[in-house]
Short mmCIF file of C-alpha atoms in Angstrom, two decimals:
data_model
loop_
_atom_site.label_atom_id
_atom_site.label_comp_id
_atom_site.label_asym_id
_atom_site.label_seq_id
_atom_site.Cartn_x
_atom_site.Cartn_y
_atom_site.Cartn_z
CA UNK A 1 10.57 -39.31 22.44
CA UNK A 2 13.95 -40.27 22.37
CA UNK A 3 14.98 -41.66 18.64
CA UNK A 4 14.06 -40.60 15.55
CA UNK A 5 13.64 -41.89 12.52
CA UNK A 6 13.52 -39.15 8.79
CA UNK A 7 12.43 -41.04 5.62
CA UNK A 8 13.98 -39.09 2.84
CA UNK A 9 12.41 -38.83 -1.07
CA UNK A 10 14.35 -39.61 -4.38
CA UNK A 11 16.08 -37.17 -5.97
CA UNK A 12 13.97 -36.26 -8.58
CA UNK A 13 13.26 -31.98 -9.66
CA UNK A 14 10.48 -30.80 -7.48
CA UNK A 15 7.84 -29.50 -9.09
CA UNK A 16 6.35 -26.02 -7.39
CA UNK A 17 4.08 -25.52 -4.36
CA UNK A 18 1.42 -22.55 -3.43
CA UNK A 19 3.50 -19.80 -2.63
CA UNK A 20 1.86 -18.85 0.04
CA UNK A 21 -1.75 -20.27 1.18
CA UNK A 22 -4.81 -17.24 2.01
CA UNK A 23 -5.82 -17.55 5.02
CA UNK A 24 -8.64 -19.44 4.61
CA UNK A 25 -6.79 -21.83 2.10
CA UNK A 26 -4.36 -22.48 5.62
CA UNK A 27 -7.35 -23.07 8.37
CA UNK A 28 -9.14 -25.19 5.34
CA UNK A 29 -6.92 -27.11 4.70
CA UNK A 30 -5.62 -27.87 8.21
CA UNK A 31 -9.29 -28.68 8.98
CA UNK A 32 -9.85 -30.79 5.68
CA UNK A 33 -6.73 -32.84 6.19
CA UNK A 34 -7.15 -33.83 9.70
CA UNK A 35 -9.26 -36.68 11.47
CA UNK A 36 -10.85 -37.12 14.79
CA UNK A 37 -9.11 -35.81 17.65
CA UNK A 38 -6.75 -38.48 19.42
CA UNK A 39 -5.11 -39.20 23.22
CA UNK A 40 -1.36 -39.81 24.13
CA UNK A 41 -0.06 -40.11 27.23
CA UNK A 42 2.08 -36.98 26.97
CA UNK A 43 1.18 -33.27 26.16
CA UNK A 44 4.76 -32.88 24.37
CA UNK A 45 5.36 -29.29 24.95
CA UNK A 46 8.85 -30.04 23.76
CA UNK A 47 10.72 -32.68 22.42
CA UNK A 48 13.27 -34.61 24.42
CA UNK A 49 15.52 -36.07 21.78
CA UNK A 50 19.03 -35.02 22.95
CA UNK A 51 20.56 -36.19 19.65
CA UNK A 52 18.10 -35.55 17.21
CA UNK A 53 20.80 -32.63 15.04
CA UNK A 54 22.64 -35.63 14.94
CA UNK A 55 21.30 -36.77 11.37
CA UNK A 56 21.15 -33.28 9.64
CA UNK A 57 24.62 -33.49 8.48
CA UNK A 58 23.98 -36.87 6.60
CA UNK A 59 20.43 -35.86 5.85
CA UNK A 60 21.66 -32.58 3.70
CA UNK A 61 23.95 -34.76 1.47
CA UNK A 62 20.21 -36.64 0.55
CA UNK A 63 17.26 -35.06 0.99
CA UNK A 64 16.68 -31.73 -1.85
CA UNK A 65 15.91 -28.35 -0.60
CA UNK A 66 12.76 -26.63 -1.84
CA UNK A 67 10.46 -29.55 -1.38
CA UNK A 68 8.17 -30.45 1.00
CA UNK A 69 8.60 -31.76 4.73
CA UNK A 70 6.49 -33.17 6.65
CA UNK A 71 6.93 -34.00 10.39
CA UNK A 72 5.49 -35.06 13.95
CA UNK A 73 5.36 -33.64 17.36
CA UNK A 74 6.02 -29.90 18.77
CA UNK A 75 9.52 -27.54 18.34
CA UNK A 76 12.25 -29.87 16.44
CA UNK A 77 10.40 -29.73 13.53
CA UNK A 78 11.76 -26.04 13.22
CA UNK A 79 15.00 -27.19 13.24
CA UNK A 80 14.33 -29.73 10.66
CA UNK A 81 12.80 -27.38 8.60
CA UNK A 82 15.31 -24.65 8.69
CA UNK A 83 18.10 -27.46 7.64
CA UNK A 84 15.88 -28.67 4.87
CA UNK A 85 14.56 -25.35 3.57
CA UNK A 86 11.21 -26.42 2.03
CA UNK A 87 8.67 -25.05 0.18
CA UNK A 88 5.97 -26.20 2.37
CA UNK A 89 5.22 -28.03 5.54
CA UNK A 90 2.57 -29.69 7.28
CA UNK A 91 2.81 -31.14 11.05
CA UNK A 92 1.24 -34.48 11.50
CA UNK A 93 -0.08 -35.50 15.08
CA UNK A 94 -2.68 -37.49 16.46
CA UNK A 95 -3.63 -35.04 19.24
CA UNK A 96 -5.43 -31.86 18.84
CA UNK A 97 -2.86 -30.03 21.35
CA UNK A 98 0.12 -30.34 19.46
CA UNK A 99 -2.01 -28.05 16.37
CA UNK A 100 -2.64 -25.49 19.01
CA UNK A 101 0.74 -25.60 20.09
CA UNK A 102 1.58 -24.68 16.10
CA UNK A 103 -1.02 -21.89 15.90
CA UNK A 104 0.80 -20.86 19.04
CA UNK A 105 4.26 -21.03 17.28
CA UNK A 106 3.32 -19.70 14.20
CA UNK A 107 1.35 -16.00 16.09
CA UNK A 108 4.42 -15.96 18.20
CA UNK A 109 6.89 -15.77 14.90
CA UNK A 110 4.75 -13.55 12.99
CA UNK A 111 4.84 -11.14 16.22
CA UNK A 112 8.57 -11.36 16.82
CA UNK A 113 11.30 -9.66 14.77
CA UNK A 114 13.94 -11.68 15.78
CA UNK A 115 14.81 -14.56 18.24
CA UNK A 116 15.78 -12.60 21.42
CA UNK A 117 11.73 -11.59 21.08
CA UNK A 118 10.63 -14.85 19.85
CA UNK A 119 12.39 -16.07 23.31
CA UNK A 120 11.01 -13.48 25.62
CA UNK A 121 7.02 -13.94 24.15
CA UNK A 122 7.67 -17.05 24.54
CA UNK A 123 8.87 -18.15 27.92
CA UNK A 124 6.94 -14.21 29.30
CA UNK A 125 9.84 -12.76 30.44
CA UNK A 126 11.39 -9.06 29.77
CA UNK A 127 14.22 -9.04 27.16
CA UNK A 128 17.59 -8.81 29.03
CA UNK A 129 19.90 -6.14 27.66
CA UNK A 130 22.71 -6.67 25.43
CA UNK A 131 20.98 -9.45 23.09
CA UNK A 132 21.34 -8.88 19.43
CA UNK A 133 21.27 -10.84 16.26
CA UNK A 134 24.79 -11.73 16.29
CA UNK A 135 24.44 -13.57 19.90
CA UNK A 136 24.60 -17.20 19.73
CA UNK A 137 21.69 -19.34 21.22
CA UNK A 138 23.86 -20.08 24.48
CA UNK A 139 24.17 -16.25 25.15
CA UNK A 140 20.34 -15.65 24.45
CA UNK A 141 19.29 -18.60 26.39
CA UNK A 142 21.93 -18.07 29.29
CA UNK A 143 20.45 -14.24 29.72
CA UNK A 144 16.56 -15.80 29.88
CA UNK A 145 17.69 -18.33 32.01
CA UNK A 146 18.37 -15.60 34.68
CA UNK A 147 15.05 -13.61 33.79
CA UNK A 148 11.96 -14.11 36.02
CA UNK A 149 8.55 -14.80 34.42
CA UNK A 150 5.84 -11.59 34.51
CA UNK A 151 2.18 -12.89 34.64
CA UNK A 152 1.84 -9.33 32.96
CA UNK A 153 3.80 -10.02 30.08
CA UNK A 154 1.99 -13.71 29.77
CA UNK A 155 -1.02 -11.47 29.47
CA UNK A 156 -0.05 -9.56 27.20
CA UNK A 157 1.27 -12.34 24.84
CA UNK A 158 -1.82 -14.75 25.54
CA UNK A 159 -3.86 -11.49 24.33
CA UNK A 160 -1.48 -10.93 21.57
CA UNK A 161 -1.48 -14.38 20.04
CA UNK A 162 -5.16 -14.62 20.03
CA UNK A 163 -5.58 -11.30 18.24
CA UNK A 164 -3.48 -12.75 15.42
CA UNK A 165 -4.98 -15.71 14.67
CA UNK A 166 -8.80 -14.51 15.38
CA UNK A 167 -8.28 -10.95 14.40
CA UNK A 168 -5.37 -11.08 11.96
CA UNK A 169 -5.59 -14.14 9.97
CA UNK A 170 -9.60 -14.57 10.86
CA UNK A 171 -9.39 -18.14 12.45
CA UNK A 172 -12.32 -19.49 13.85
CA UNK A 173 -11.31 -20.69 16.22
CA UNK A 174 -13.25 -22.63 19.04
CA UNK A 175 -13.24 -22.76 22.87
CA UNK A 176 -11.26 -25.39 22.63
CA UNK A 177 -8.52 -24.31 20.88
CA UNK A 178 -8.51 -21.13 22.92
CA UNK A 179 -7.89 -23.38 26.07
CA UNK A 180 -4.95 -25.43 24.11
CA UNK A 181 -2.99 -21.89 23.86
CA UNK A 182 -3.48 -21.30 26.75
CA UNK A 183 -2.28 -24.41 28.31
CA UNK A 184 0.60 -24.33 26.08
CA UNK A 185 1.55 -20.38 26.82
CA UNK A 186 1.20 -20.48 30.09
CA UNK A 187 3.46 -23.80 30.72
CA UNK A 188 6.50 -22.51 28.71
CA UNK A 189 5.56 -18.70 31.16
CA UNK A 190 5.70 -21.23 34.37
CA UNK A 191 8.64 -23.38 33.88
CA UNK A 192 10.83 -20.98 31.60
CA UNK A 193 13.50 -22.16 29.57
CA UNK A 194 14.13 -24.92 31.90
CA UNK A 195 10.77 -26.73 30.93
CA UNK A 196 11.49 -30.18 30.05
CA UNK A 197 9.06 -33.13 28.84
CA UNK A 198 7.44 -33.78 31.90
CA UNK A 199 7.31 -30.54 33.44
CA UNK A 200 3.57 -29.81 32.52
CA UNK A 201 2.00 -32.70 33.57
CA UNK A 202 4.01 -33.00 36.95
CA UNK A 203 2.02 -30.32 38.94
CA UNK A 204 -1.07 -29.32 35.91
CA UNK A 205 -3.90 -30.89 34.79
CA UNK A 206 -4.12 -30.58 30.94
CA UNK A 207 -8.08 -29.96 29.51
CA UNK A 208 -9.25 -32.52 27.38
CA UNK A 209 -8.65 -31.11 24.24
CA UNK A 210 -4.71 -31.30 24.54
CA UNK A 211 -5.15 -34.84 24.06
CA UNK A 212 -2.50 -35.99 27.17
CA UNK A 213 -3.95 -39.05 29.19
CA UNK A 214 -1.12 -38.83 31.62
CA UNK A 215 0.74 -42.24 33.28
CA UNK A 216 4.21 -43.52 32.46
CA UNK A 217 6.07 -43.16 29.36
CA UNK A 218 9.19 -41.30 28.31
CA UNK A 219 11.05 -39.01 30.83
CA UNK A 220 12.89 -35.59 30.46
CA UNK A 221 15.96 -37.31 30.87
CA UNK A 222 16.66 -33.66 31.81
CA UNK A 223 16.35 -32.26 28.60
CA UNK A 224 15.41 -28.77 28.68
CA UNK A 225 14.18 -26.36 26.10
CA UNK A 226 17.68 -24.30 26.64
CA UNK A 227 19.50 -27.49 26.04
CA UNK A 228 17.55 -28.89 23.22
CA UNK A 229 18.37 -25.00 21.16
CA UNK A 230 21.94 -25.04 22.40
CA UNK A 231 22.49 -28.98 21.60
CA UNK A 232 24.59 -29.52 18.16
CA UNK A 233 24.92 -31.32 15.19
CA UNK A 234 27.52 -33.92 16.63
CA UNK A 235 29.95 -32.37 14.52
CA UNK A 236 30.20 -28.71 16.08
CA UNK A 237 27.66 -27.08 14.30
CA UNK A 238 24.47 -25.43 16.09
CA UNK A 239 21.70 -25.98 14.11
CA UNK A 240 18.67 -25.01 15.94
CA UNK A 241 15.91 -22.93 14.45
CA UNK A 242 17.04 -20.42 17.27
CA UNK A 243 20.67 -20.93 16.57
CA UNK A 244 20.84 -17.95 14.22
CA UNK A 245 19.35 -14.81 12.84
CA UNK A 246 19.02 -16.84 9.45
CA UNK A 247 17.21 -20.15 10.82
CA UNK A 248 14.77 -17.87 12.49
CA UNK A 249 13.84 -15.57 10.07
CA UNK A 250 13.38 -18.73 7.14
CA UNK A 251 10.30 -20.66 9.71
CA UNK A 252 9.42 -16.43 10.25
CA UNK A 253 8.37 -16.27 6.82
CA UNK A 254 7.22 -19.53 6.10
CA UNK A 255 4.50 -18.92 8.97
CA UNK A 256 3.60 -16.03 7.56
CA UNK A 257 3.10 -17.22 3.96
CA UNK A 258 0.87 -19.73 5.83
CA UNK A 259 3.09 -22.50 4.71
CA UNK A 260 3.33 -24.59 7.72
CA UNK A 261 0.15 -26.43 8.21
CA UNK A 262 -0.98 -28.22 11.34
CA UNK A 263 -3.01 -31.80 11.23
CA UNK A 264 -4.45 -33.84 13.61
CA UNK A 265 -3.78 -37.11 12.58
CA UNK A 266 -3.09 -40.60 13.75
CA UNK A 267 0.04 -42.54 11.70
CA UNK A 268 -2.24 -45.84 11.97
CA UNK A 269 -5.21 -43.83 10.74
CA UNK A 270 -6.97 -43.85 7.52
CA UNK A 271 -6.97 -39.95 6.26
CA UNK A 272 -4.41 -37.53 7.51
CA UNK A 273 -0.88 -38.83 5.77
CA UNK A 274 -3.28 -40.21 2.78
CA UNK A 275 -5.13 -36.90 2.68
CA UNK A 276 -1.53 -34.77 2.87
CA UNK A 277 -0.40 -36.93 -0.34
CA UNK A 278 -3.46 -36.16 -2.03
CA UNK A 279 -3.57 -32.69 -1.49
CA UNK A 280 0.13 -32.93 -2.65
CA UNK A 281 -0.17 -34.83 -5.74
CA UNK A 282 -2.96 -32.37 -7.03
CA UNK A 283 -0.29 -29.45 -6.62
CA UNK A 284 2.33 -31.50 -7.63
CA UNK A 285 4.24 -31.42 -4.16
CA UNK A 286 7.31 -33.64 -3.83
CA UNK A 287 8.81 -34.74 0.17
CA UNK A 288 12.19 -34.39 0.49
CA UNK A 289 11.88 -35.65 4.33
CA UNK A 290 9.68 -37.11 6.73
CA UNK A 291 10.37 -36.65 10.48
CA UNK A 292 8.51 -39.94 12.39
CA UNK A 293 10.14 -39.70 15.82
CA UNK A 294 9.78 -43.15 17.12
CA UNK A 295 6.23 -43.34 16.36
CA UNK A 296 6.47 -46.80 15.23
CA UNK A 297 7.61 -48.35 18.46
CA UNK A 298 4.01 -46.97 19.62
CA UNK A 299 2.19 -48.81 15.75
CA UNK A 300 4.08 -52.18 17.10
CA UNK A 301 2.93 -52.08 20.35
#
């Protein structure tokens, strides 16, 4: 999707937040929140808005830290969220892939200490040498560029993800959701850190519970994942979640407070965003942002 649009709260004192959800507060309240499972014609594996850093720098002079954000679609969230800092997030999206693609996210921070990891678990390749947390995103993404994928190490991290959120955090999860990992995981292993938009659906078939019908639409415009975390703020500053040690480790711990929360839901719908302001009104949540994309130009059409 290539523009975005963030709708930023007053600037009222937020009241608190859960500091941290149990486990079966998280998967309860993703499941309570969210409606029927719904189609687009993309699998959005990763975003492909070349520009969207562009509005942090006006966005911080608005939008409170400490709050709440809510958002749309797969990785630039992260970046979003590491600008904004907020208590508490929650991922709106009208297919059921893009919450498996967050339950994929959120194992793969918990397992990784820092971002060269995060990077290798999730693209499946070794760690190059010579990464450390000092090394800007154009060094760690210019080593894995160079690294070939292992089907081992895939494997290993499909195995590894699963065992987090069934045996770790005690998900239930279904068949379903097992194949949406899956289909996510094994994508970013394929195409590396050169995976754009449209990489997935250009040679795979997606199963139905990713929610991607397939046929024209947005391109890659040959945005890649390396670009997108290498991309800056228009004004010279890189402000990707993998940009820095710091960025990183805030979404780290926010995943593992269970504090990002994934919901199927459809903007034109009648119960995700109306359920999310409930739930947020009886904790007495306040949203400093919310990241649409350009889902409107799809409500007008």
């Amino acid at each position: 999707m290539y523009a975005q649009a963030i709708v930023v709260a007053s600037g009222r004192t937020a009241p608190p937040v859960p500091a941290e959800l149990t486990d079966k507060q998280f998967w309860s309240l993703s499941k309570d929140l969210s409606e029927e499972d719904g189609f687009f014609r993309s699998d959005n594996l990763l975003s492909n808005e070349t520009s969207f850093q562009y509005v942090i720098p006006e966005l911080l002079k608005t939008a409170k830290q400490g709050r709440v954000y809510l958002g749309v679609g797969p990785e630039q969230n992260f970046t979003y969220i590491a600008a904004l800092k907020p208590a508490m997030a929650f991922i709106i999206d009208i297919r059921h892939g893009n919450l498996d693609v967050h339950l994929m996210y959120k194992a793969l921070f918990e397992l990784s200490k820092d971002r060269a990891e995060f990077v290798s678990r999730l693209f499946s390749r070794k760690r190059p040498d010579g990464l450390t947390a000092t090394s800007t995103a154009a060094e760690i993404f210019d080593a894995y560029l160079k690294a070939e994928g292992s089907k081992e190490i895939y494997e290993e991290n499909l195995r590894a993800v699963e065992d987090v959120l069934i045996k770790k955090h005690g998900l239930p999860l279904t068949a379903g959701d097992l194949d949406g990992l899956r289909w996510a995981l094994s994508n970013y292993y394929q195409f590396g850190p050169s995976i754009n938009y449209g990489s997935s659906l250009s040679v795979n078939v997606p199963p139905t519970i990713v929610g991607a019908t397939g046929g024209y639409g947005f391109g890659s415009n040959g945005v890649t994942y390396a670009s997108l975390m290498t991309s800056d703020d228009g004004t010279g500053q890189y402000r990707s979640y993998l940009g820095s040690e710091e960025n990183f480790a805030f979404i780290k711990d926010l995943e593992a407070r269970n504090l990002v929360v994934p919901v199927v839901g459809d903007f034109s719908g009648n119960k995700a965003i109306r359920a999310v302001a409930d739930y947020l009104k009886g904790v007495g949540g306040m949203v400093s942002a919310f990241y649409l994309s350009n889902v409107e130009q799809f409500l007008f059409q």
